[in-house]
mmCIF file of C-alpha atoms (C1' of nucleotides) in Angstrom:
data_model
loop_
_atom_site.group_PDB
_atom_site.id
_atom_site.type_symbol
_atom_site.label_atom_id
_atom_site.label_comp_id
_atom_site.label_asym_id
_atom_site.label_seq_id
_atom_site.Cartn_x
_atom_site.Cartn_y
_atom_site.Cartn_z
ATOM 1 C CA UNK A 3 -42.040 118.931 19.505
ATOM 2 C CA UNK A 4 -39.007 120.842 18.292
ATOM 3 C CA UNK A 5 -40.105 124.424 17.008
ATOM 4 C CA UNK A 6 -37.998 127.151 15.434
ATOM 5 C CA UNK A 7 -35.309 127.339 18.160
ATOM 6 C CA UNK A 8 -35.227 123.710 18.474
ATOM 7 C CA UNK A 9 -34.604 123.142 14.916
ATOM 8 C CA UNK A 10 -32.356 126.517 14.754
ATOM 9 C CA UNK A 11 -29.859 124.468 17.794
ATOM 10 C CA UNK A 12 -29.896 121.595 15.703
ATOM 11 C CA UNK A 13 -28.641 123.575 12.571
ATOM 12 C CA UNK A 14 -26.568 125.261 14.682
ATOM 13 C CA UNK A 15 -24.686 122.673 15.638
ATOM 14 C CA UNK A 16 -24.740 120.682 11.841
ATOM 15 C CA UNK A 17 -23.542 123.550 10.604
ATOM 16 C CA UNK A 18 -20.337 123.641 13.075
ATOM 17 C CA UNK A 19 -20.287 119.507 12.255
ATOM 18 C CA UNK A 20 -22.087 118.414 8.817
ATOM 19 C CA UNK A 21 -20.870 120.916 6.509
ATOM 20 C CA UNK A 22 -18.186 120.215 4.533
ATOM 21 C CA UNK A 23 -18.591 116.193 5.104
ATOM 22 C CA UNK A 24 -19.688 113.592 2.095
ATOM 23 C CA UNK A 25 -22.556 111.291 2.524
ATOM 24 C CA UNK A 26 -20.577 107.980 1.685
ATOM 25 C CA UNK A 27 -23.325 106.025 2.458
ATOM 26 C CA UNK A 28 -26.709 105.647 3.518
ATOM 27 C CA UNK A 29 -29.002 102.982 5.108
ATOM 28 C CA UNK A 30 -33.045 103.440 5.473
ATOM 29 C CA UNK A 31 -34.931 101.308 7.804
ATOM 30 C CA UNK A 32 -37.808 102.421 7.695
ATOM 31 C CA UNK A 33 -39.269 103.503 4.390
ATOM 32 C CA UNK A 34 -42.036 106.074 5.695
ATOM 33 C CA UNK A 35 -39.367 108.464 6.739
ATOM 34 C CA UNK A 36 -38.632 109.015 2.698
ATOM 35 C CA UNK A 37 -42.227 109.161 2.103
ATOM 36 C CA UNK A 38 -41.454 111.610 -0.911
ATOM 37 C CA UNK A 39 -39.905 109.425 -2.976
ATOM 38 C CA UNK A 40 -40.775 106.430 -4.933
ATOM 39 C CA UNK A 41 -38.637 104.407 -2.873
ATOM 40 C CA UNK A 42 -35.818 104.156 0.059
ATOM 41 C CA UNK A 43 -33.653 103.368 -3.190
ATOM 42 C CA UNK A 44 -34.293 106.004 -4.852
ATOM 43 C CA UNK A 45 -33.648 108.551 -1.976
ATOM 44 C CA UNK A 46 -30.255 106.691 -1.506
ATOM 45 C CA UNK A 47 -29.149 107.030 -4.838
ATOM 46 C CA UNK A 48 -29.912 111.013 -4.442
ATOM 47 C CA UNK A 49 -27.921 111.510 -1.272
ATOM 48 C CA UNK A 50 -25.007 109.098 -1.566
ATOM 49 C CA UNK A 51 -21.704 110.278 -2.691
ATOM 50 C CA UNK A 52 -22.999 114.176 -2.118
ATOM 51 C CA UNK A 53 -21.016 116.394 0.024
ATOM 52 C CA UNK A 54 -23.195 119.065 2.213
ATOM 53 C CA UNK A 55 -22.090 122.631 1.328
ATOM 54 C CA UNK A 56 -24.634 124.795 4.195
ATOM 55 C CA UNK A 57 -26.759 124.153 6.915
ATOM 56 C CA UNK A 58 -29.431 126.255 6.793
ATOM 57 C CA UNK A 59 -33.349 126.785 8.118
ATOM 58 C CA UNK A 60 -36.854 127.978 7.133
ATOM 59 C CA UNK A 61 -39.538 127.555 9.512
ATOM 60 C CA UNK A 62 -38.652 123.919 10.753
ATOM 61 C CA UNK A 63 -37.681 122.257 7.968
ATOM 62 C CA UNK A 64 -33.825 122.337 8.015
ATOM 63 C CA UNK A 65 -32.042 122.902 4.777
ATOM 64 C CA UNK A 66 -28.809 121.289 3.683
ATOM 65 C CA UNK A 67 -27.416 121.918 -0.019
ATOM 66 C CA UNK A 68 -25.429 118.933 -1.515
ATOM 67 C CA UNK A 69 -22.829 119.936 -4.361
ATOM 68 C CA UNK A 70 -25.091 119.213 -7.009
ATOM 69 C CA UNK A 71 -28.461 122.159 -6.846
ATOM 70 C CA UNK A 72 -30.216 119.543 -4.776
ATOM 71 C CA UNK A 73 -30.979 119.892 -1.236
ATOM 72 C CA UNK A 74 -31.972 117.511 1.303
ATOM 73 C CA UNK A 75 -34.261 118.686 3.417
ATOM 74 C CA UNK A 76 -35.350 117.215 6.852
ATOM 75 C CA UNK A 77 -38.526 117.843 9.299
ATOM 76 C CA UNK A 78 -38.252 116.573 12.702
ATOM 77 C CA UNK A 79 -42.319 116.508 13.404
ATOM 78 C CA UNK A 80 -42.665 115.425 16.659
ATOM 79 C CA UNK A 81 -40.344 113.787 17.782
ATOM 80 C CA UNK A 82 -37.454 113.343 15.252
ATOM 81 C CA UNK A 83 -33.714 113.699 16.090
ATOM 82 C CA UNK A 84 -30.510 114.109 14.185
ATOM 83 C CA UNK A 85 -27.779 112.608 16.394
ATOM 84 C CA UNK A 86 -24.252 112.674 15.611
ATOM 85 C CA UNK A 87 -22.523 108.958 16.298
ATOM 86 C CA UNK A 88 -18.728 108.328 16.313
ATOM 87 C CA UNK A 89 -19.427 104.815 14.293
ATOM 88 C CA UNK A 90 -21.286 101.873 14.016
ATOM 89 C CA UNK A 91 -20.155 100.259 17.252
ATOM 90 C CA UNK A 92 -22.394 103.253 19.384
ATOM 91 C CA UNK A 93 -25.213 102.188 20.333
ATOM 92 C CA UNK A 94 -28.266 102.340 18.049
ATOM 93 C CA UNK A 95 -31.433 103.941 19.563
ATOM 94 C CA UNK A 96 -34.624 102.496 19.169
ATOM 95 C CA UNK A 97 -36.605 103.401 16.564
ATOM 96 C CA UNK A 98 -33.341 104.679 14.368
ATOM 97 C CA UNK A 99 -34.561 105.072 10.438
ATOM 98 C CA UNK A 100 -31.910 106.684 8.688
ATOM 99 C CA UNK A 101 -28.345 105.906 9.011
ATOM 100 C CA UNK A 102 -25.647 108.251 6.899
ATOM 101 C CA UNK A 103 -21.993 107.345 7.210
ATOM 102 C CA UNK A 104 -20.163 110.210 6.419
ATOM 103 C CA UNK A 105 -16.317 111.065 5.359
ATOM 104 C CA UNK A 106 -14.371 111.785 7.323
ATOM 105 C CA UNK A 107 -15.578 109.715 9.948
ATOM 106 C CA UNK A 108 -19.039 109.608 12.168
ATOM 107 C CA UNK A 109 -22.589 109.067 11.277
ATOM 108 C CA UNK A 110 -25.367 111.126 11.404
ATOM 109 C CA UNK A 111 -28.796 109.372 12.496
ATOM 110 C CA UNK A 112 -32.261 110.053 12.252
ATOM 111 C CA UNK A 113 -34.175 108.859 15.216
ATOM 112 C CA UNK A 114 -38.066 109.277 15.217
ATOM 113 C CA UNK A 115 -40.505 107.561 17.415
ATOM 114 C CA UNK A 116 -43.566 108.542 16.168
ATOM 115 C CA UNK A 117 -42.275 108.338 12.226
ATOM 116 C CA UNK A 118 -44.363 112.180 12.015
ATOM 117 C CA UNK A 119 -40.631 113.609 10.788
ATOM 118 C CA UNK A 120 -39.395 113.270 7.594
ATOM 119 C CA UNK A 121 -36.849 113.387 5.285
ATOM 120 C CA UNK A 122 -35.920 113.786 1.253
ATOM 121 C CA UNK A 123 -34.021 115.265 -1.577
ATOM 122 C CA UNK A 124 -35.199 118.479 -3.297
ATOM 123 C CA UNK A 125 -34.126 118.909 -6.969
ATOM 124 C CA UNK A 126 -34.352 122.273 -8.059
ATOM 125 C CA UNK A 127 -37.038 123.382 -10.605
ATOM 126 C CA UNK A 128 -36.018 122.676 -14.671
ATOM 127 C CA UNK A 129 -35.677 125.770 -16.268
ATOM 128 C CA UNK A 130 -38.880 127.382 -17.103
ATOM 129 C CA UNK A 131 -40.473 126.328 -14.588
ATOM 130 C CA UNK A 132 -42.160 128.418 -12.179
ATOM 131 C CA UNK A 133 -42.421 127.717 -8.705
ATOM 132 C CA UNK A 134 -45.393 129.264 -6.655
ATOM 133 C CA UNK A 135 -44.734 130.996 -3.727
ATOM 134 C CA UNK A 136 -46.355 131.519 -0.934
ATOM 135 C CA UNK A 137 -48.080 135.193 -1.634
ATOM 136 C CA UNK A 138 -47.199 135.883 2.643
ATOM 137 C CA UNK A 139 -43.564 134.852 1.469
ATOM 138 C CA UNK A 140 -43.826 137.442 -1.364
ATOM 139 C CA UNK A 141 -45.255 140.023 0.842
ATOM 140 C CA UNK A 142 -42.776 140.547 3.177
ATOM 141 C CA UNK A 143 -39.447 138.037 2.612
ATOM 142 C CA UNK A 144 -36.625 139.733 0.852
ATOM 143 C CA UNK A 145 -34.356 138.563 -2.238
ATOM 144 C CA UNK A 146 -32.502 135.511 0.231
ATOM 145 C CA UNK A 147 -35.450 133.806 1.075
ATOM 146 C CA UNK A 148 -37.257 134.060 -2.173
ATOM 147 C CA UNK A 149 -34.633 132.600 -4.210
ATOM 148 C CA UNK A 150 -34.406 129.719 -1.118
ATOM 149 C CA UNK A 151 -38.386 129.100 -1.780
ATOM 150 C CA UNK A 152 -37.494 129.156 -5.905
ATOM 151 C CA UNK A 153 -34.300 126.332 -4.774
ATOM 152 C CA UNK A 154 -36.436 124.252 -3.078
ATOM 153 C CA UNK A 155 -40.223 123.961 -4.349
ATOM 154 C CA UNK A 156 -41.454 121.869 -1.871
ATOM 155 C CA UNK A 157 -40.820 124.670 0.667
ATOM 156 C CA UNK A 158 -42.337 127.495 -1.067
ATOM 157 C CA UNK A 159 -45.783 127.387 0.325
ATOM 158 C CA UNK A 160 -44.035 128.375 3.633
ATOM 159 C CA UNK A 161 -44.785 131.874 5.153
ATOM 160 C CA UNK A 162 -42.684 134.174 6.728
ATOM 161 C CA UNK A 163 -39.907 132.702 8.990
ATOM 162 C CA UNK A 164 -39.667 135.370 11.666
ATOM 163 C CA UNK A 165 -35.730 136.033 11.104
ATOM 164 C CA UNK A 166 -35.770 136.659 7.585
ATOM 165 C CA UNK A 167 -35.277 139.631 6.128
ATOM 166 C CA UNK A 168 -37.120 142.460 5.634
ATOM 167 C CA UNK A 169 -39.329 141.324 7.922
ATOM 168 C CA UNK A 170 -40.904 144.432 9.516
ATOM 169 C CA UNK A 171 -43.393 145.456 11.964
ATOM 170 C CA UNK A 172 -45.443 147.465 9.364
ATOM 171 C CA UNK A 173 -45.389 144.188 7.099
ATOM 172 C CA UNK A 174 -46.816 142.198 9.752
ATOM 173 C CA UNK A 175 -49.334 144.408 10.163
ATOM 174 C CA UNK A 176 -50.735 143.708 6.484
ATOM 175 C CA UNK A 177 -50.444 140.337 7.577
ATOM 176 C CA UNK A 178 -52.674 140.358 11.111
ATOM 177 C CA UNK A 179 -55.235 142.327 9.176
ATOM 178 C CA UNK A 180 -55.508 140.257 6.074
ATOM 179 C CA UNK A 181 -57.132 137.218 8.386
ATOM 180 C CA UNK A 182 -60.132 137.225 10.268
ATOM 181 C CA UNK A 183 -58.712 134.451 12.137
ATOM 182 C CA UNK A 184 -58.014 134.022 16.264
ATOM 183 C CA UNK A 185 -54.226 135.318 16.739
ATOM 184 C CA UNK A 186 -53.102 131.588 17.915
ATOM 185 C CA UNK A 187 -54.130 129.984 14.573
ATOM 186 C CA UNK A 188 -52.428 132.898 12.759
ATOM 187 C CA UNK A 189 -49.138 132.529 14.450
ATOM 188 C CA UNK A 190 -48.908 128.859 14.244
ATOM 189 C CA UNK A 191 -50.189 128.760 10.350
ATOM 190 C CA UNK A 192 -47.081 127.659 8.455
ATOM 191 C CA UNK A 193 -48.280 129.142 5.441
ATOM 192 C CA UNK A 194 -48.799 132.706 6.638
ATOM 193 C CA UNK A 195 -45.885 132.383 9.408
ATOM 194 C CA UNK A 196 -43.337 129.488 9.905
ATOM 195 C CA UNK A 197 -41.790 127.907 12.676
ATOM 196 C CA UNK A 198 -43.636 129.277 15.499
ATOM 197 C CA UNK A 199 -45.736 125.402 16.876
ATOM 198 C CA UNK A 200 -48.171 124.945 20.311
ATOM 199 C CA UNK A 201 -45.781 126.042 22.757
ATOM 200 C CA UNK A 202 -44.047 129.426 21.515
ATOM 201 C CA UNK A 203 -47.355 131.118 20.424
ATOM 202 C CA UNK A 204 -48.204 130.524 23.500
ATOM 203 C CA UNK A 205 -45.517 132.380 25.013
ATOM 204 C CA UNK A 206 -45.251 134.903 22.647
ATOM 205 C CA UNK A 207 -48.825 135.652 22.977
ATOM 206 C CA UNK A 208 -48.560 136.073 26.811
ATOM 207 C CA UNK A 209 -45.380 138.341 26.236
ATOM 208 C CA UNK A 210 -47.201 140.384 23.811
ATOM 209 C CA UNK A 211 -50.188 140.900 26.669
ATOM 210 C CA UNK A 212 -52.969 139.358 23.881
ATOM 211 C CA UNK A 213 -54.937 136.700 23.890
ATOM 212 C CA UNK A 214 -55.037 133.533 21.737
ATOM 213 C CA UNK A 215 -58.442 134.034 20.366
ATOM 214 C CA UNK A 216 -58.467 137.233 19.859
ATOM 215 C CA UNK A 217 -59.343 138.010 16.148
ATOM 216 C CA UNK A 218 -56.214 139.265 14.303
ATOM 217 C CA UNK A 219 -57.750 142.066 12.206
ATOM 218 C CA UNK A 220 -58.675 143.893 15.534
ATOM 219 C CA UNK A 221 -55.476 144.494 16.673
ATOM 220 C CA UNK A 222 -54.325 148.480 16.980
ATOM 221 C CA UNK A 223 -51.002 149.406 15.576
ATOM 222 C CA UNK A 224 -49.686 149.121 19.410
ATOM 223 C CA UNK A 225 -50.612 145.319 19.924
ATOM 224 C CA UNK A 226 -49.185 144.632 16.594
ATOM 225 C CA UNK A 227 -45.873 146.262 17.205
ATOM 226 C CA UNK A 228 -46.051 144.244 20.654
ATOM 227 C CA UNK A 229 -46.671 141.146 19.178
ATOM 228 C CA UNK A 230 -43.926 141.440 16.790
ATOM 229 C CA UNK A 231 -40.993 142.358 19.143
ATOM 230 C CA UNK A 232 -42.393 139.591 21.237
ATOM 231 C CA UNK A 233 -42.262 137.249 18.665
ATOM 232 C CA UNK A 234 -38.300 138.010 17.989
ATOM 233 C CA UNK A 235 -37.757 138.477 21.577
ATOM 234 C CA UNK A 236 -39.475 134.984 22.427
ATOM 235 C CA UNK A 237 -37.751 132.990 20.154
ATOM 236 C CA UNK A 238 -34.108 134.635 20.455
ATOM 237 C CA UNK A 239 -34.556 134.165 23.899
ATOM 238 C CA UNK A 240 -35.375 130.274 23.364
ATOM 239 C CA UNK A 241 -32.279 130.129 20.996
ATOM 240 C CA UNK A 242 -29.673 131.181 23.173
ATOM 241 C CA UNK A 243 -31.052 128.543 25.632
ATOM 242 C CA UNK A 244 -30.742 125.867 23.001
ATOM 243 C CA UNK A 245 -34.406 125.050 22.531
ATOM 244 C CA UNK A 246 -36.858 123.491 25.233
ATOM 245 C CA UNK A 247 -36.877 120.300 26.387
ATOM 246 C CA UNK A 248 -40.343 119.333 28.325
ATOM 247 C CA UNK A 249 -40.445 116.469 30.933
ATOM 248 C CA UNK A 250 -42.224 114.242 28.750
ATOM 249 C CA UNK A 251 -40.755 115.072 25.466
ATOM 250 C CA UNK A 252 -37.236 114.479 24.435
ATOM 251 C CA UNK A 253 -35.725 117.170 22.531
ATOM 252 C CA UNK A 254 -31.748 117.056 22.235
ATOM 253 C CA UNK A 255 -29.201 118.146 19.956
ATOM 254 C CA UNK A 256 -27.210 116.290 17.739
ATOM 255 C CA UNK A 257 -24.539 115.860 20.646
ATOM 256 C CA UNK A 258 -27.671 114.261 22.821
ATOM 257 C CA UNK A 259 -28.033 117.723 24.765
ATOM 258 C CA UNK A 260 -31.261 119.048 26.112
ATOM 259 C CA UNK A 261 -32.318 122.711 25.879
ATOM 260 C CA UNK A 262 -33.429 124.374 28.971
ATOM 261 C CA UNK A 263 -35.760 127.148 27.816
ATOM 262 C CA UNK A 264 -38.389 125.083 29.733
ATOM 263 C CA UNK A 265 -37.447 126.667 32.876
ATOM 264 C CA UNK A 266 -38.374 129.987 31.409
ATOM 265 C CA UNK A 267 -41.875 128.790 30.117
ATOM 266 C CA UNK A 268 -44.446 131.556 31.581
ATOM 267 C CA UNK A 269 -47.754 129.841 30.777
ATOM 268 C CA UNK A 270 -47.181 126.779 28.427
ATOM 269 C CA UNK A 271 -47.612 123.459 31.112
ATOM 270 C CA UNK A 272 -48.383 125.732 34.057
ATOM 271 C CA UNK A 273 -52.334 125.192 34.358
ATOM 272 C CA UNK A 274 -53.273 126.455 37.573
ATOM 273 C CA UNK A 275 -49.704 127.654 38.272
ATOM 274 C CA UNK A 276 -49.460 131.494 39.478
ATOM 275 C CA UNK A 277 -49.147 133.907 36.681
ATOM 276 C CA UNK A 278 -45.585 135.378 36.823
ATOM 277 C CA UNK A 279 -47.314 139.113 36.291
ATOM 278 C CA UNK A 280 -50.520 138.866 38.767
ATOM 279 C CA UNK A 281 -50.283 135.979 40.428
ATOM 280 C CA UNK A 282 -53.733 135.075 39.294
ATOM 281 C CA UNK A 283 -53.941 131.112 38.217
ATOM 282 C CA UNK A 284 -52.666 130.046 34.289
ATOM 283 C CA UNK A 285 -55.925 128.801 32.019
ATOM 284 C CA UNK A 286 -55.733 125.709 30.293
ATOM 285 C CA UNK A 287 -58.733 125.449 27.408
ATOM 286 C CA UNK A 288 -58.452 123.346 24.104
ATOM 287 C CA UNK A 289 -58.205 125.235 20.714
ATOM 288 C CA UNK A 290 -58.215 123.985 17.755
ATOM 289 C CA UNK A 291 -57.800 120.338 19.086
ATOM 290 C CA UNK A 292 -54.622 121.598 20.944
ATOM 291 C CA UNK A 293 -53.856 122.344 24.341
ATOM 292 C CA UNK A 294 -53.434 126.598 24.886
ATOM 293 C CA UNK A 295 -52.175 127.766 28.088
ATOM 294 C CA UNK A 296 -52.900 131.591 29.451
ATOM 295 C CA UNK A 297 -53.193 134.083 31.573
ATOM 296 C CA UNK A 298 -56.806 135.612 31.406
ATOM 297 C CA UNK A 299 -56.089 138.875 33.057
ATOM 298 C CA UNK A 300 -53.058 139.554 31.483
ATOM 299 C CA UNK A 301 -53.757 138.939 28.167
ATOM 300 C CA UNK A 302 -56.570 140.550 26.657
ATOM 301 C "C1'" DC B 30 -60.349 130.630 -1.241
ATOM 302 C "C1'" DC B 31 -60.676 129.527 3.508
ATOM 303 C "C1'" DG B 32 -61.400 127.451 7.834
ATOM 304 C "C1'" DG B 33 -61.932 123.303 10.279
ATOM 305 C "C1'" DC B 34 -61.481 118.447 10.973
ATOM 306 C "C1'" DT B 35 -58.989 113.990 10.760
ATOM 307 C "C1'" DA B 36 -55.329 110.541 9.799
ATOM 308 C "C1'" DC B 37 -50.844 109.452 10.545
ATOM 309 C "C1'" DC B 38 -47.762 107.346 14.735
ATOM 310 C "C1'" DT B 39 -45.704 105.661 19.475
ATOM 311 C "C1'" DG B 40 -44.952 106.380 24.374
ATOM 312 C "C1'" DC B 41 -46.714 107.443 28.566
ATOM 313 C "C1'" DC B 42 -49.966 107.901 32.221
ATOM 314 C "C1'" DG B 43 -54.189 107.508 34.897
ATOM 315 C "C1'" DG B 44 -58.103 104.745 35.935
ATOM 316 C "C1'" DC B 45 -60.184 100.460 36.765
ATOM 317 C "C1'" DT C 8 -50.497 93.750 37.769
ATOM 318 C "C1'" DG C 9 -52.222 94.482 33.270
ATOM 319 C "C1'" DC C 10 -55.114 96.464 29.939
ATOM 320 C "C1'" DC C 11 -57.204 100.305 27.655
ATOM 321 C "C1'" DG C 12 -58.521 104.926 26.523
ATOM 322 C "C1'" DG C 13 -56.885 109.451 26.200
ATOM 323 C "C1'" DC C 14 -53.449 112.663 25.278
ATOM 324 C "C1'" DA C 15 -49.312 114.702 23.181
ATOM 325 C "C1'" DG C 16 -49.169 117.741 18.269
ATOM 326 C "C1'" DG C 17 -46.838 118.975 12.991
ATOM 327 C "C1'" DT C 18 -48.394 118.389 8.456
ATOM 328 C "C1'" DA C 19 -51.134 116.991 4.507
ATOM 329 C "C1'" DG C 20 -55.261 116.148 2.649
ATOM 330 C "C1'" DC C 21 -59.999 116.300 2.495
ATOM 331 C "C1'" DC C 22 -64.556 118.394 2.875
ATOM 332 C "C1'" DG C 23 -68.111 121.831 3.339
#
DNA sequence: CCGGCTACCTGCCGGC
DNA sequence: TGCCGGCAGGTAGCCG
């Protein structure tokens, strides 16, 4: 379930060990990865013969700009991986859907159980044409990440991504209180914030002392400002540890490395496991369809 | 406009 | 031992 600082690893690393290479060729195996376009052809003909100038991110989608304006963009869903192979004599993994073969040497695979990942080719707008961006974008996101939402139209609906600039507390605030909404939906809303999935609002929420239901327009300027470092904190934190990798999940980078934020995980997994703070038990209920894990005396 | 529900998928695990 | 239901959850699309 790669999040934020799963998919920031994985850039991190493509950008060390993608950029600068040229898509020579391309082979699709499975067609619903390049749902987007009309066909697997089509999305071949985009990429092949393209060199990748930058790596970059918003929310989870990562970002890579070819020479030409495009962009190929790629979402990992669930359980997608980019893996970086020396040839075609490694091994494929099961379930491998996208094969590029790039120059110089090495290929760069797309490997996705559960097909919920996917990948295509952006083409900027034509001139004149006006993209619509996300009015949580236009709130708070600064000249950068505008013009990357104007690049790449497909992404524009996208919220804040919580390293972007210009990104301050006080913004947030006009944020939280434009919702009625419980604080977990909020936070894992794409279109209001991106990149933050199941597992890091849950941590972030238990850093920040709140709870996941609480409603986001009653928050005092305190609990905001908490919530906000927390969410920085949280997720720089998970960065520098490369990402999580749960027990029954299978998160690696593109050099087949796990993360190992998961050992720092306060309440996410850990029903009935002592709270860190209190030592009270962790709370498992289901919101929203989705498992939320907390601590019901320390978060309020 | 907004919130909530479901479909899309495969692997894994517990229960029978 | 084998089958089957439930669960995992990111996004898009639909509906009320």
């Amino acid at each position: 379930m790669p999040e934020l600082p799963e998919v920031e690893t994985v850039r991190a690393a493509l950008a060390r060990d993608l950029v600068g290479k040229k898509i020579k060729a391309a082979s699709v195996t499975n067609g619903r990865v390049v749902r987007r376009h009309k066909s697997a052809k089509e999305f071949r003909a985009l990429v092949e013969g393209r060199s990748v100038r930058s790596a970059e991110r918003l929310g989870k989608y990562l970002v890579f700009a070819h020479d030409n304006q495009a962009n190929l963009v790629v979402h990992l869903g669930m359980s997608g991986r980019l893996l970086r192979a020396k040839g075609p004599k490694d091994p494929k993994p099961k379930h491998t859907h996208v094969v590029f073969t790039l120059s110089p040497g090495g290929e760069l695979r797309f490997v996705d159980p559960r097909t919920f990942g996917e990948m295509f080719v952006s083409s900027p707008p034509a001139p004149g044409e006006t993209v619509e961006v996300s009015k949580f974008a236009r709130l708070s996101v600064g000249g950068d990440g505008l013009a990357r939402r104007a690049r790449v139209p497909e992404l524009a609906h996208l919220g804040l991504d919580p390293f972007e600039d210009q990104y301050g507390w006080d913004r947030f605030a006009a944020v939280l209180r434009s919702r009625t909404t419980a604080l977990k939906a909020v936070l894992t809303d794409q279109d209001i914030l991106c990149g933050i999935g199941n597992i890091y609002s849950d941590e972030i929420l238990f850093a920040a002392g709140l709870r996941y239901d609480r409603p986001s327009e009653s928050l005092s300027t305190i609990e905001i400002r908490r919530l906000h470092r927390s969410i920085t904190e949280v997720l720089t934190e998970a960065i520098k540890h490369g990402g999580s990798t749960l027990e029954d999940e299978q998160f690696v980078d593109p050099e087949g490395k796990p993360g190992t934020y998961q050992q720092f995980h306060q309440v996410y997994g850990r029903e009935g496991q002592a709270c860190p703070q209190c030592r009270g038990p962790i709370e498992r209920v289901t919101f929203h369809g989705r498992s939320t894990f907390f601590c019901p005396r320390c978060q309020s």
